[in-house]
Structures are given as structure tokens and as C-alpha cells.
mmCIF file of C-alpha atoms and ligand atoms in Angstrom:
data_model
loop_
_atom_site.group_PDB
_atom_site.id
_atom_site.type_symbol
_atom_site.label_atom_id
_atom_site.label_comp_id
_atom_site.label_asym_id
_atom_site.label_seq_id
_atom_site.Cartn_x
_atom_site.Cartn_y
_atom_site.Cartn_z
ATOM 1 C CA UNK A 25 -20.874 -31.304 128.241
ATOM 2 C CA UNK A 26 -19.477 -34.935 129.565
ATOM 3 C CA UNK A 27 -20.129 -35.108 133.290
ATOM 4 C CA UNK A 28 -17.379 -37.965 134.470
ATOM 5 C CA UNK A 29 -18.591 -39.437 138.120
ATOM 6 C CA UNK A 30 -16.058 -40.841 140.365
ATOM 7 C CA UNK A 31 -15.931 -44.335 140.432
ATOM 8 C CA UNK A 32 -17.644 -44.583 143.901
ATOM 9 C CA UNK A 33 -20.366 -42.240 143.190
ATOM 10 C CA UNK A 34 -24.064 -43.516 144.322
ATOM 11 C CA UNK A 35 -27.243 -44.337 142.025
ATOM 12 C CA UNK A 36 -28.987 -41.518 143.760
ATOM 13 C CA UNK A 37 -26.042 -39.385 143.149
ATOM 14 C CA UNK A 38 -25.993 -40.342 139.103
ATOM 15 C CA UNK A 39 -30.109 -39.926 139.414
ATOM 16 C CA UNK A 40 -29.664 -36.581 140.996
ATOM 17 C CA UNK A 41 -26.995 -35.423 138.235
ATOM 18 C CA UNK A 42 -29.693 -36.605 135.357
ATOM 19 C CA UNK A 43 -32.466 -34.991 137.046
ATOM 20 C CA UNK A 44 -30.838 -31.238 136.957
ATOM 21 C CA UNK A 45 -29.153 -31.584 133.952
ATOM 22 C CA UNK A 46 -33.027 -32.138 132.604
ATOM 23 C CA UNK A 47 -33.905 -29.165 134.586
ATOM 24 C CA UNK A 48 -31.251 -27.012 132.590
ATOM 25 C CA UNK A 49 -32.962 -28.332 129.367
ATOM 26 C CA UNK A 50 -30.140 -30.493 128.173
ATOM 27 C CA UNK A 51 -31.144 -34.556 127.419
ATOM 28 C CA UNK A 52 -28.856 -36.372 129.947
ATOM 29 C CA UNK A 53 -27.080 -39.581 128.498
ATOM 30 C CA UNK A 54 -25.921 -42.210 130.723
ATOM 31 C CA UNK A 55 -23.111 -44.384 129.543
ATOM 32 C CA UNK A 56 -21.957 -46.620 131.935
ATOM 33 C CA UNK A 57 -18.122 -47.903 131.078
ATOM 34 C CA UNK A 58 -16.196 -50.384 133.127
ATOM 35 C CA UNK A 59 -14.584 -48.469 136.145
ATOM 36 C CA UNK A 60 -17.124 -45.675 136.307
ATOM 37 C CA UNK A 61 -20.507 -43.453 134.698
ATOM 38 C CA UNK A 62 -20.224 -41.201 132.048
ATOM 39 C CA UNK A 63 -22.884 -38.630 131.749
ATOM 40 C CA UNK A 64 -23.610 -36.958 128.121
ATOM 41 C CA UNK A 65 -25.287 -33.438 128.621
ATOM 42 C CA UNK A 66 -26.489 -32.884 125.497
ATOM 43 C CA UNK A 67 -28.930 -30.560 123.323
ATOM 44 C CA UNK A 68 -30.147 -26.462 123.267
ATOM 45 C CA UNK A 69 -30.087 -25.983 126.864
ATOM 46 C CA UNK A 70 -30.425 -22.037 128.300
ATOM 47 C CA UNK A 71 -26.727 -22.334 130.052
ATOM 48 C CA UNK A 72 -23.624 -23.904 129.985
ATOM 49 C CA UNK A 73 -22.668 -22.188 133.630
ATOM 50 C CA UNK A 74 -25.285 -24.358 135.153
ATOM 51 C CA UNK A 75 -23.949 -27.678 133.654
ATOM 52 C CA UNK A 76 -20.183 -26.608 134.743
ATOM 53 C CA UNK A 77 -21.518 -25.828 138.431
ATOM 54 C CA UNK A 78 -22.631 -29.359 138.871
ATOM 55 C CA UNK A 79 -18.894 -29.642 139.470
ATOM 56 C CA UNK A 80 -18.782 -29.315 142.748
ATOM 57 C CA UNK A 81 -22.096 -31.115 143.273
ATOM 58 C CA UNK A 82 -21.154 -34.927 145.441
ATOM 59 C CA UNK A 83 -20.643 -38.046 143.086
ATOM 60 C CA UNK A 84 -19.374 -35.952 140.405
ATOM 61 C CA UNK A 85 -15.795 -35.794 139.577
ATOM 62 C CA UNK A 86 -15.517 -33.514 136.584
ATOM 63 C CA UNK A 87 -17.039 -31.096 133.614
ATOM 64 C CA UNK A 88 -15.662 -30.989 130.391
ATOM 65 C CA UNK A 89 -17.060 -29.432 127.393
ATOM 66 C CA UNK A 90 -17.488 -32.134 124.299
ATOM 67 C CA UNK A 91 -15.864 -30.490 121.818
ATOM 68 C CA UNK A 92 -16.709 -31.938 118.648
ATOM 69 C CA UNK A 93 -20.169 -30.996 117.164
ATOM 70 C CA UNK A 94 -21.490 -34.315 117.265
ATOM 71 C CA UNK A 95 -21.990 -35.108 120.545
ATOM 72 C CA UNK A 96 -23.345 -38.350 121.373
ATOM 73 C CA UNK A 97 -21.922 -40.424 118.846
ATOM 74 C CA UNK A 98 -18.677 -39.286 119.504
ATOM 75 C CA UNK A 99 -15.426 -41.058 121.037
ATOM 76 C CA UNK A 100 -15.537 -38.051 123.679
ATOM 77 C CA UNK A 101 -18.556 -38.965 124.968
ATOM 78 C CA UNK A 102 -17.939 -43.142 124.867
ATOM 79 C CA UNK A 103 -14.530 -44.167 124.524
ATOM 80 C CA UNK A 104 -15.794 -48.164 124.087
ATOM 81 C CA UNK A 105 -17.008 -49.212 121.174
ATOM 82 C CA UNK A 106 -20.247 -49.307 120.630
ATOM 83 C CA UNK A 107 -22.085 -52.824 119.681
ATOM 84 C CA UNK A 108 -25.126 -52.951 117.990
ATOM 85 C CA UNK A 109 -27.540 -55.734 118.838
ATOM 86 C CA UNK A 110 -29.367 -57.082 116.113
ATOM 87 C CA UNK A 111 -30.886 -60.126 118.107
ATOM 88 C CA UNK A 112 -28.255 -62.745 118.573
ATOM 89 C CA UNK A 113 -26.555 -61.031 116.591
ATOM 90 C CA UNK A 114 -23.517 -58.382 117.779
ATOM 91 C CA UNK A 115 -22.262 -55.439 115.281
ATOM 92 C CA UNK A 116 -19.124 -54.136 116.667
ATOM 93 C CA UNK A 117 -18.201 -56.916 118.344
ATOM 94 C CA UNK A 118 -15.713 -59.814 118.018
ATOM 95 C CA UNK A 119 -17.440 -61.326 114.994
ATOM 96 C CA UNK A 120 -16.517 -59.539 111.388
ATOM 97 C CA UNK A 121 -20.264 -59.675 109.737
ATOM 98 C CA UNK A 122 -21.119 -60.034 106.643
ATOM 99 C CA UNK A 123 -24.115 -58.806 105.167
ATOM 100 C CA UNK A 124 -24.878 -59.362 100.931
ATOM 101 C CA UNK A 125 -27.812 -60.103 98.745
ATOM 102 C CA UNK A 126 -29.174 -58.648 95.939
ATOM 103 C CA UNK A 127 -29.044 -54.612 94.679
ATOM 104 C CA UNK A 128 -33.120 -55.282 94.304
ATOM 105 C CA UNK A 129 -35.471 -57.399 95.563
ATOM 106 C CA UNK A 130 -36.985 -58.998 91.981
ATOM 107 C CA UNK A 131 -38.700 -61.944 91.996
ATOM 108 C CA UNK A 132 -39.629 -64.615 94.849
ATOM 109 C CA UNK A 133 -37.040 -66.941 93.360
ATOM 110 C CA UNK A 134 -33.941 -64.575 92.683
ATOM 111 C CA UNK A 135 -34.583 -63.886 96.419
ATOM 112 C CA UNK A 136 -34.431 -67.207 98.101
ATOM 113 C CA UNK A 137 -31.938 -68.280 95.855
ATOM 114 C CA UNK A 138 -29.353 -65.500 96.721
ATOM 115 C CA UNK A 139 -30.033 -65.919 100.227
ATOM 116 C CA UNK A 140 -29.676 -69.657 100.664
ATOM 117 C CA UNK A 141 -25.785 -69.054 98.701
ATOM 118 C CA UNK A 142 -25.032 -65.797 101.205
ATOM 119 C CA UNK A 143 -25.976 -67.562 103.917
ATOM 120 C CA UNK A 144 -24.101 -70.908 103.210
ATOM 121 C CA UNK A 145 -21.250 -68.718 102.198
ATOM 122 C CA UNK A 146 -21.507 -67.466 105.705
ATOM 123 C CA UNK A 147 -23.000 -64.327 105.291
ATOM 124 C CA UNK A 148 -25.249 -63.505 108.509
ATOM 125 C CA UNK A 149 -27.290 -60.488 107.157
ATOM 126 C CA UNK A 150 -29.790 -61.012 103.885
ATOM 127 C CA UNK A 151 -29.591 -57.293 102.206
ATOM 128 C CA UNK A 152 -31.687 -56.074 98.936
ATOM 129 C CA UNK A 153 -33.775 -53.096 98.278
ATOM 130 C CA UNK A 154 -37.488 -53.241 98.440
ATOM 131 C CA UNK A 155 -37.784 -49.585 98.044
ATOM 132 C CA UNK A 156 -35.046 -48.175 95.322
ATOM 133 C CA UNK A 157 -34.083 -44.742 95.574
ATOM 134 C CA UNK A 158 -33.425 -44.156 91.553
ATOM 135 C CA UNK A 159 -31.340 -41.650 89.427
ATOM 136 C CA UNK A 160 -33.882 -42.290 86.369
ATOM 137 C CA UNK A 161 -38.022 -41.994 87.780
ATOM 138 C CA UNK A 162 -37.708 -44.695 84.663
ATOM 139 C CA UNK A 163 -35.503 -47.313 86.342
ATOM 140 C CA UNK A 164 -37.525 -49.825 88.532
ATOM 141 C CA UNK A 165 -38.648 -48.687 91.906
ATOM 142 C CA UNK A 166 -38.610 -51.418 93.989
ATOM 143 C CA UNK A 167 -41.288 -53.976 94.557
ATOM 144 C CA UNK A 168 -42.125 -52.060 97.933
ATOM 145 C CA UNK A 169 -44.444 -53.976 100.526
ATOM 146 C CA UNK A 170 -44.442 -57.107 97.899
ATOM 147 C CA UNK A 171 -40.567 -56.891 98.444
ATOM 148 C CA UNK A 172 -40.402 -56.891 102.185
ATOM 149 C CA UNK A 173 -42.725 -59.439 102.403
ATOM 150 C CA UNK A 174 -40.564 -61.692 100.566
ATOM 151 C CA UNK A 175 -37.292 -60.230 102.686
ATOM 152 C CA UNK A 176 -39.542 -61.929 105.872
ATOM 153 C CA UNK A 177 -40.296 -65.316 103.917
ATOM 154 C CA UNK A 178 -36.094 -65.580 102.808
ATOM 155 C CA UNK A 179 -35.662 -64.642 106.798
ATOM 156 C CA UNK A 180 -37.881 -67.204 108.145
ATOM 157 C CA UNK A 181 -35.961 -70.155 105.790
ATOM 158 C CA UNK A 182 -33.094 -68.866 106.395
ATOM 159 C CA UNK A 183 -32.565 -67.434 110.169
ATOM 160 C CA UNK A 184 -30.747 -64.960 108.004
ATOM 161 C CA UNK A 185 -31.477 -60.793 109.356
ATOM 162 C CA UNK A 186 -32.604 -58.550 107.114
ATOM 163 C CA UNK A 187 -31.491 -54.875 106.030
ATOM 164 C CA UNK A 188 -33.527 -52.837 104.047
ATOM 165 C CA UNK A 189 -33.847 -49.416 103.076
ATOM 166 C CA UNK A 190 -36.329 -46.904 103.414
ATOM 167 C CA UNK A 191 -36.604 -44.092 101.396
ATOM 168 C CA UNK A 192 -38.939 -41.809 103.229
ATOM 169 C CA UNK A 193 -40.071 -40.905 105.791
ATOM 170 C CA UNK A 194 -43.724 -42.150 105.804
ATOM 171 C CA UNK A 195 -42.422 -45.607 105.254
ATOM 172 C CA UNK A 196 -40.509 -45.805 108.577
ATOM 173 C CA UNK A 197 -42.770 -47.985 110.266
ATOM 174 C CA UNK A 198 -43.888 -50.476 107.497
ATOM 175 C CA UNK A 199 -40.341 -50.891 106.671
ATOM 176 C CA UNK A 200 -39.378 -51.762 110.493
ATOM 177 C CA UNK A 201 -42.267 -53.939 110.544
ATOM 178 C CA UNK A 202 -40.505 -55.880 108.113
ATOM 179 C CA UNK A 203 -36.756 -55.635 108.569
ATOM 180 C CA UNK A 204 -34.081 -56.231 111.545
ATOM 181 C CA UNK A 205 -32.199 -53.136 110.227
ATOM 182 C CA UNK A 206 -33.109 -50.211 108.375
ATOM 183 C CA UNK A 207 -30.967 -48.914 105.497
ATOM 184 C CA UNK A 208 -30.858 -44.887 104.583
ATOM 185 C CA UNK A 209 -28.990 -44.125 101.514
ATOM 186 C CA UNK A 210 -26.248 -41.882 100.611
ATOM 187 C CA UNK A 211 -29.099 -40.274 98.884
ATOM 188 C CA UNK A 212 -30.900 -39.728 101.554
ATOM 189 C CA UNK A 213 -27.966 -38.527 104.226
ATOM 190 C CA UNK A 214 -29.201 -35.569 105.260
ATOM 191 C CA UNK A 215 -33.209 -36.450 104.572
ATOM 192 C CA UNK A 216 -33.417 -34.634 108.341
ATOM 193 C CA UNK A 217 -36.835 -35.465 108.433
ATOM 194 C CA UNK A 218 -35.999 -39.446 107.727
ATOM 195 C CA UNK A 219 -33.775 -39.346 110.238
ATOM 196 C CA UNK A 220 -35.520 -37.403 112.537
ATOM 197 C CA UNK A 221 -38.715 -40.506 112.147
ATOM 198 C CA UNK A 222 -36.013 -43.477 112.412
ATOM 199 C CA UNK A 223 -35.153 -41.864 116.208
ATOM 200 C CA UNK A 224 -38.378 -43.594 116.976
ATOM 201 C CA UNK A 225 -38.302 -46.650 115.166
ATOM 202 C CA UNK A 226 -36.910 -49.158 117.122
ATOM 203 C CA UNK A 227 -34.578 -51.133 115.109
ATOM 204 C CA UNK A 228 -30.804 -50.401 114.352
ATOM 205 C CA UNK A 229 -30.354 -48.173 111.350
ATOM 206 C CA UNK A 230 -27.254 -48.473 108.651
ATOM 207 C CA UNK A 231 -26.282 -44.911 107.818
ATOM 208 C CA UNK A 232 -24.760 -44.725 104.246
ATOM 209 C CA UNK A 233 -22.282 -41.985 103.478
ATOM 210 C CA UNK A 234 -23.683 -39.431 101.344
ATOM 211 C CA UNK A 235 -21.862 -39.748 97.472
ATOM 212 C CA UNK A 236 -20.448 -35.785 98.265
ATOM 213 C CA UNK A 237 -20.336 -35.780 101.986
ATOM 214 C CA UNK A 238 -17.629 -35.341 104.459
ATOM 215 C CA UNK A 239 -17.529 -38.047 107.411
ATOM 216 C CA UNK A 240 -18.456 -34.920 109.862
ATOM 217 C CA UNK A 241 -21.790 -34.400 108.163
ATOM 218 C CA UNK A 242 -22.155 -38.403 108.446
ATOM 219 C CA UNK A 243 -21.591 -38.086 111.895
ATOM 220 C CA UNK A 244 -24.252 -35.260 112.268
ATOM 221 C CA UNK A 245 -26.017 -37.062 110.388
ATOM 222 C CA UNK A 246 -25.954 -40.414 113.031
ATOM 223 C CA UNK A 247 -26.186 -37.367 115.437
ATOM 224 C CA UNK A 248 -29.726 -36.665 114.264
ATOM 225 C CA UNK A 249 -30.739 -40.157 114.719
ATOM 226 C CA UNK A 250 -29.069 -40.689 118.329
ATOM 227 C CA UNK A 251 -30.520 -37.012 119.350
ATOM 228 C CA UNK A 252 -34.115 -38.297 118.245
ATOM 229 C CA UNK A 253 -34.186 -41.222 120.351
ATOM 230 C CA UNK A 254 -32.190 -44.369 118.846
ATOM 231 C CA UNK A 255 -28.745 -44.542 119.580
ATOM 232 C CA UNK A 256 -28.217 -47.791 117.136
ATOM 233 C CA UNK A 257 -26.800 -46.740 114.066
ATOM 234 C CA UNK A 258 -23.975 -48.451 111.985
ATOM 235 C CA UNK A 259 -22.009 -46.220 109.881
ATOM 236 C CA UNK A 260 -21.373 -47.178 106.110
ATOM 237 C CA UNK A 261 -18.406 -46.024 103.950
ATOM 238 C CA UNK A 262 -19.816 -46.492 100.400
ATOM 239 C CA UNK A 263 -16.946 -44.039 98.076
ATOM 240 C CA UNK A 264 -17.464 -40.978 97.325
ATOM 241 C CA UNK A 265 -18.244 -38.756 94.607
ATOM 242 C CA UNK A 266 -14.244 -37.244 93.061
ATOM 243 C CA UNK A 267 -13.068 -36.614 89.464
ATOM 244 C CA UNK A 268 -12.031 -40.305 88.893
ATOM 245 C CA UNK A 269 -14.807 -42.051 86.330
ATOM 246 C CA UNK A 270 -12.952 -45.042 86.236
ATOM 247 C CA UNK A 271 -14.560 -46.522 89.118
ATOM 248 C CA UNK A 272 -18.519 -45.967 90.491
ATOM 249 C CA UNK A 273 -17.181 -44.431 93.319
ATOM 250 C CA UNK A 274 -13.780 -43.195 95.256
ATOM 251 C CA UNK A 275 -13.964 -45.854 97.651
ATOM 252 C CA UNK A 276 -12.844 -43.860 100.849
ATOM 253 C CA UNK A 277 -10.934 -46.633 103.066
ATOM 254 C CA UNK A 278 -9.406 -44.119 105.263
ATOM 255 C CA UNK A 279 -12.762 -42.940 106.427
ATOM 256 C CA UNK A 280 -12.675 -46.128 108.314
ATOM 257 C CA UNK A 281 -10.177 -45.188 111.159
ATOM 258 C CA UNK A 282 -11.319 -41.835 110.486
ATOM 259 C CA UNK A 283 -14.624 -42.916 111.925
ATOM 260 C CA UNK A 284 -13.326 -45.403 114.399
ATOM 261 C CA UNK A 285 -11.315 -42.257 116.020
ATOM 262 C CA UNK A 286 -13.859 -39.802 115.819
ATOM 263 C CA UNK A 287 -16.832 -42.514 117.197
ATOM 264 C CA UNK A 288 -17.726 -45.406 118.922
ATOM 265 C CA UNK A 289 -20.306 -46.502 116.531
ATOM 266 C CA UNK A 290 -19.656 -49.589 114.377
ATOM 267 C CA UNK A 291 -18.061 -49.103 110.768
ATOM 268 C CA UNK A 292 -19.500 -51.336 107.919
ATOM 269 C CA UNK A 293 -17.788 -51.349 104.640
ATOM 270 C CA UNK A 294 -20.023 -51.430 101.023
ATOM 271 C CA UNK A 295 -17.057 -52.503 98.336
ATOM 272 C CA UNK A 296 -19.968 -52.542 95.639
ATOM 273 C CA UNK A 297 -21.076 -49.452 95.659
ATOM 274 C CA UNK A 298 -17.537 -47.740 96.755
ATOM 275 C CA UNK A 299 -15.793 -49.612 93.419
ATOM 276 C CA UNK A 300 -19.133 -50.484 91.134
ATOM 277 C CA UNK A 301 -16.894 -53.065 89.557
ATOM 278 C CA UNK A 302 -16.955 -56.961 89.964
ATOM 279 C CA UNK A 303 -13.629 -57.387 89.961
ATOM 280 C CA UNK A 304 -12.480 -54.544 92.474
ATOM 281 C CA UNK A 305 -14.623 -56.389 95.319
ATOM 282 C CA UNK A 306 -12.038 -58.971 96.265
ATOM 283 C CA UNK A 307 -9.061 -56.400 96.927
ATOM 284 C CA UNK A 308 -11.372 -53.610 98.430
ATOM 285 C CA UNK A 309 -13.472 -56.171 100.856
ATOM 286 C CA UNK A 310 -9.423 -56.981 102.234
ATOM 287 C CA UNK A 311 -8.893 -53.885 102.544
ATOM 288 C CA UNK A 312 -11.513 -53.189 104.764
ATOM 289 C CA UNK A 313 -10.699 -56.032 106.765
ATOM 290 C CA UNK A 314 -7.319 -54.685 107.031
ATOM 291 C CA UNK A 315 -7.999 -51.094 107.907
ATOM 292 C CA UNK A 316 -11.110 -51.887 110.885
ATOM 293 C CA UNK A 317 -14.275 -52.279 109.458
ATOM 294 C CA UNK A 318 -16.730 -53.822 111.237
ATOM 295 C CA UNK A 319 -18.375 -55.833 108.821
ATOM 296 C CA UNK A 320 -18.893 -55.528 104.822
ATOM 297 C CA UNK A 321 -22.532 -55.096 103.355
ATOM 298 C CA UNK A 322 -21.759 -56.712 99.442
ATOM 299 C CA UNK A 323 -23.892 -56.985 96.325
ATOM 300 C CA UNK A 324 -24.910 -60.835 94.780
ATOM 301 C CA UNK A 325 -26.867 -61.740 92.327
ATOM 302 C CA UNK A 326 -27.165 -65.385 91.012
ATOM 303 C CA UNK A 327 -27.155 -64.199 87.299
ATOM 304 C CA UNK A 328 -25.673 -60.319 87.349
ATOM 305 C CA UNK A 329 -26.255 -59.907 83.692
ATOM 306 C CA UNK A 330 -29.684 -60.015 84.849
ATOM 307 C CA UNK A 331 -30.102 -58.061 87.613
ATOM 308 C CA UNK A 332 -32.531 -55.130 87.398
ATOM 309 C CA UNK A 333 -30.045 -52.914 89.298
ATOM 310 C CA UNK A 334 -26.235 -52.822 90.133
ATOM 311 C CA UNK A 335 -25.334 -55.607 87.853
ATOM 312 C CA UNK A 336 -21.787 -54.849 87.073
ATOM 313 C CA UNK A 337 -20.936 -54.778 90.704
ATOM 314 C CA UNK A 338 -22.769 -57.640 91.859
ATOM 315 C CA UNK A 339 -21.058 -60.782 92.447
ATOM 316 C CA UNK A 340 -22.327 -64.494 91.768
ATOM 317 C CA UNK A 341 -22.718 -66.885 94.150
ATOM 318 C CA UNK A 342 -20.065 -68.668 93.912
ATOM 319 C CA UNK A 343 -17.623 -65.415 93.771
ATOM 320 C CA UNK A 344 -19.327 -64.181 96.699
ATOM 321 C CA UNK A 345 -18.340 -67.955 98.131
ATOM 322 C CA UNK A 346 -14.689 -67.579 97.309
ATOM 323 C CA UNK A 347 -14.090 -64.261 99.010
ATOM 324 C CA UNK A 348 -15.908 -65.140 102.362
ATOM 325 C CA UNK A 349 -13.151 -68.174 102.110
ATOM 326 C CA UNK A 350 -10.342 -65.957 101.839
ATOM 327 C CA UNK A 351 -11.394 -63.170 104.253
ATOM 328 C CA UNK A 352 -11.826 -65.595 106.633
ATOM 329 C CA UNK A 353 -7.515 -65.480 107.488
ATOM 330 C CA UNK A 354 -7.539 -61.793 106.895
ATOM 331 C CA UNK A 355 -10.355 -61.473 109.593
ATOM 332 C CA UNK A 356 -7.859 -63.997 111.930
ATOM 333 C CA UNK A 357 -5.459 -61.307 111.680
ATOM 334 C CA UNK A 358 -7.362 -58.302 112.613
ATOM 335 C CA UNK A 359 -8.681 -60.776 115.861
ATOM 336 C CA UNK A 360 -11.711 -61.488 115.020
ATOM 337 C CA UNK A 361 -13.933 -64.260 113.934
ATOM 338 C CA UNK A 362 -16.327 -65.178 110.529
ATOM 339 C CA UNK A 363 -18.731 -67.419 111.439
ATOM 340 C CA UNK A 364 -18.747 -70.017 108.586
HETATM 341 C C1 PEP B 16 -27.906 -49.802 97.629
HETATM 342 O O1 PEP B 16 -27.442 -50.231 98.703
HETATM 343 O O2 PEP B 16 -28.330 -50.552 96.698
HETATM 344 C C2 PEP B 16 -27.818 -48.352 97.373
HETATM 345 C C3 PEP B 16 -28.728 -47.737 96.629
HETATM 346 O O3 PEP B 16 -26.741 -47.792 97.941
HETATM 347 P P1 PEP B 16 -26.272 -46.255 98.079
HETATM 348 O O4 PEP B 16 -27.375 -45.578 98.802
HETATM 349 O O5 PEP B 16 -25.007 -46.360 98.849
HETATM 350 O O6 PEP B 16 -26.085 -45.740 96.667
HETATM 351 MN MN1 MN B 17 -27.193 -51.132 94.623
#
């Protein structure tokens, strides 16, 4: 249930509105827009009657029912955007961001290398896996704590932020320890005790779409997260899993508006994984401009043909160099700003 207070209502009046909807059992969630407070009434409570009598109570000015089945991510419940501090850093906002790096983290110098060109490029976020989520138990793993540890030396020389992922549960808090923002895989979408843990961890969390889910279970998914505690979570469209083998992926670009209508959390874009293919990043990272994303999350490696992971759709330096150039105009378009 939204409760909508009048624009004049009183602190105690809002404080008094929180404190029965608790009494109900319902989690109240206080969003404060421009002109007046919004109050989310949200989780297993024992009766909707009670929530719709605090109608008439003073301060408030209406009860609606939220009728999608996410509740606090959605638009109903916040109609501003959402943006997603990450430091001095703003997700959602008025900058486009940019984050890229390698598939894996490898070795100490593939690292620094990659992010000293991202972040001259003008990328702002330093990605690569330190934990690897594999099809093959064959394919490398991920250099794990070694990895993040070198994630928080290429941060420190750079001033870059780091995303990561994590890959389960039990490595929630050694991963935040590490990272500014905590990556969850399509592969790990609906890992409901993952996202349960990463309620309580205290540092923004990039939701990937999961390869055969539909944007409402990515929603529920962000739903679990917000419900749990942490309310900072940045929605990825990364393709999707169809009958078409030419590319990785079907990259999904009209999830983005999709998304953007449906919620007010920020919508990042990952071109490498939606395409898999070098030469499909250029058009598709546009594209996403174009159609509202928020910000692109993009694969480089200094030498693909080396990488240990996700060659073919990483880009070198250089490449990566020549399409922060170009989306700089698009971005201009869309009013907003790349910071390089
Ligand atoms: C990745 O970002 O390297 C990755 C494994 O992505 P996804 O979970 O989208 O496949
Ligand atoms: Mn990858």
C-alpha cells in the first residue's frame, strides 16, 4: 500500500503513520519527493483494512494499493529516479557512467594496465571478476581474495571504483570489504539466499538479468534485495537467452524503457555480454545511449586473444578509447554528460 501525505502534513504526523503501519506488521518506507512524503507499506502484514483505515487518520491524504508485485522498487511507489551513490560518484544521475575492465582478474599487470587505459578513456568504474561463476568446473575460477586485492591496489592508483561479483553467499562480506559495488550474475538472479545476504551488505549491488528471465522476475529479484535491507541496486540488461546463435546473447534494448517505466532504479547496459562479439559493441553501446541507459558496464582486455575469459567480446584499449570518443555526442543528446 502507498500512503501519500498532504503536503503540509507534520513530522509527528509522518512518525505516527510509520509507527502503526509497523504495528500492522508491514515495513514502512519513507520516500520523501519534492512537494510532499510518500509512505511504502510494504511486506506480509495480517490486514490490508488496517492500512486503508489510516485514511482518515490527520496528515494523511490518501491509500492506494501498489499494484505491481514488486513493491518498493517500483515507479508506483517513487516516481523520481532513483540515484545510486557510489561515493562521489552518482548512478542515475546527470553523468552517463561508464564502467569496463577485464572479463577476469589475471595477473597484477593485465590489471593495472587495463585500468590505467579505462580510466584515461574516461571510464569511472574499474570492473573484472575475482570470483568467476563458470559453465565448465574446468574453466578458471577466478583468482578470488588474490583478485580483489589487486581490484583495491588498481583503485588506489587509479581513484577508479570497483565492481565485482560475488558468487555466493558466504562471500558477501569479503567481497564488500573489497569492492565499491557488488556484482550478482545472471547466473545467480534468483540465488534468493545471495540476495537475501547482500540486503545487509552495505554497498550498492549491480543486478544482472538472468540469461532466461523476464524483467518482472529481475525486478523481484531487486525486490529481494530492497525488502532485505539495501535499497541500492542498479539493474543490468545483459541479452537474453532466444533461438538466435549468431550472437552470445539477444541483447534486449527494449528492456531499458521497460525498466525505466516499471522502476526508479538506475538501468546499466552490458553490450559484451548482450552481443559476445567485438564488433557489435560500438552499435549496441549507442544504442543504449539512445534508448536511456544509465551507464554501460563493457569488457577490455589489452591483448583479447589472451584473455582467460570473454575474449571475443572484449575490446582493446584503444577500441575501448574510440567508442568513449564517440559516445561522448550521443550522451550530449540524451542530456547528459561523460566525464572525459
Ligand atoms: C561477467 O560480467 O563477466 C559475467 C559473468 O556476466 P553475466 O553474469 O552477465 O554472464
Ligand atoms: Mn565476462
Amino acid at each position: 500500500m502507498i500512503i501519500a501525505m498532504k503536503s503540509d502534513a507534520t513530522e509527528q504526523e509522518i512518525a505516527d503513520v510509520c509507527e502503526s503501519i509497523r504495528g500492522y506488521g508491514y515495513t514502512p518506507h519513507l520516500i520523501r519527493g519534492e512537494e510532499r512524503v510518500v509512505i511504502g507499506a510494504v511486506g506480509r502484514g495480517d490486514n490490508k483494512d488496517h492500512l486503508q483505515s489510516l485514511r482518515s487518520w490527520p496528515g494523511v491524504a490518501d491509500v492506494v494499493p501498489i499494484l505491481q508485485p514488486y513493491k518498493i522498487v517500483s515507479r508506483e511507489l517513487k516516481q523520481q529516479k532513483s540515484v545510486i551513490r557510489v561515493g562521489d560518484l552518482e548512478i542515475g544521475g546527470s553523468e552517463f557512467i561508464v564502467m569496463a575492465g577485464p572479463c577476469s582478474v589475471e595477473t597484477r599487470e593485465q590489471l593495472m594496465e587495463t585500468a590505467e587505459a579505462v580510466k584515461q578513456a574516461g571510464a569511472q568504474v574499474l570492473r573484472g571478476g575475482a570470483y568467476k561463476p563458470r559453465t565448465s568446473p574446468y574453466d578458471f575460477q577466478g583468482l578470488e581474495v588474490e583478485g580483489l586485492k589487486l581490484l583495491a591496489d588498481a583503485r588506489s592508483r587509479t581513484g577508479l571504483k570497483i565492481v565485482t561479483e560475488v558468487v555466493s553467499a558466504e562471500d558477501t562480506e569479503v567481497v564488500a570489504e573489497y569492492a565499491d559495488i557488488l556484482q550478482v550474475g545472471a547466473r545467480n538472479m534468483q540465488n534468493f539466499a545471495l540476495l537475501k545476504r547482500l540486503g545487509g551488505a552495505g554497498r550498492p549491488v549491480l543486478l544482472k538479468r538472468g540469461m532466461s528471465s523476464t524483467i518482472k522476475e529481475l525486478l523481484l529479484s531487486a525486490e529481494y534485495i530492497a525488502s532485505h535491507g539495501n535499497n541500492q541496486v542498479i539493474l543490468c540488461e545483459r541479452g537474453i537467452r532466444t533461438f538466435e546463435t549468431y550472437t552470445r546473447n539477444t541483447f534486449d534494448l527494449a528492456a531499458v524503457p521497460v525498466l525505466n517505466e516499471l522502476s526508479h532504479l538506475p538501468v546499466v547496459v552490458d553490450p559484451s555480454h548482450g552481443t559476445g562479439r567485438r564488433s557489435l559493441i560500438r552499435p549496441a553501446s549507442k544504442a543504449a545511449v539512445a534508448i536511456g541507459a544509465d551507464g554501460l558496464i563493457i569488457e577490455v582486455h589489452p591483448r583479447p586473444h589472451e584473455a582467460w575469459s570473454d575474449g571475443a567480446q572484449s575490446l582493446t584499449p584503444p577500441e575501448f578509447a574510440q567508442i568513449m570518443a564517440e559516445l561522448r555526442n550521443y550522451v550530449k543528446l540524451e542530456s547528459r554528460h561523460l566525464n572525459i
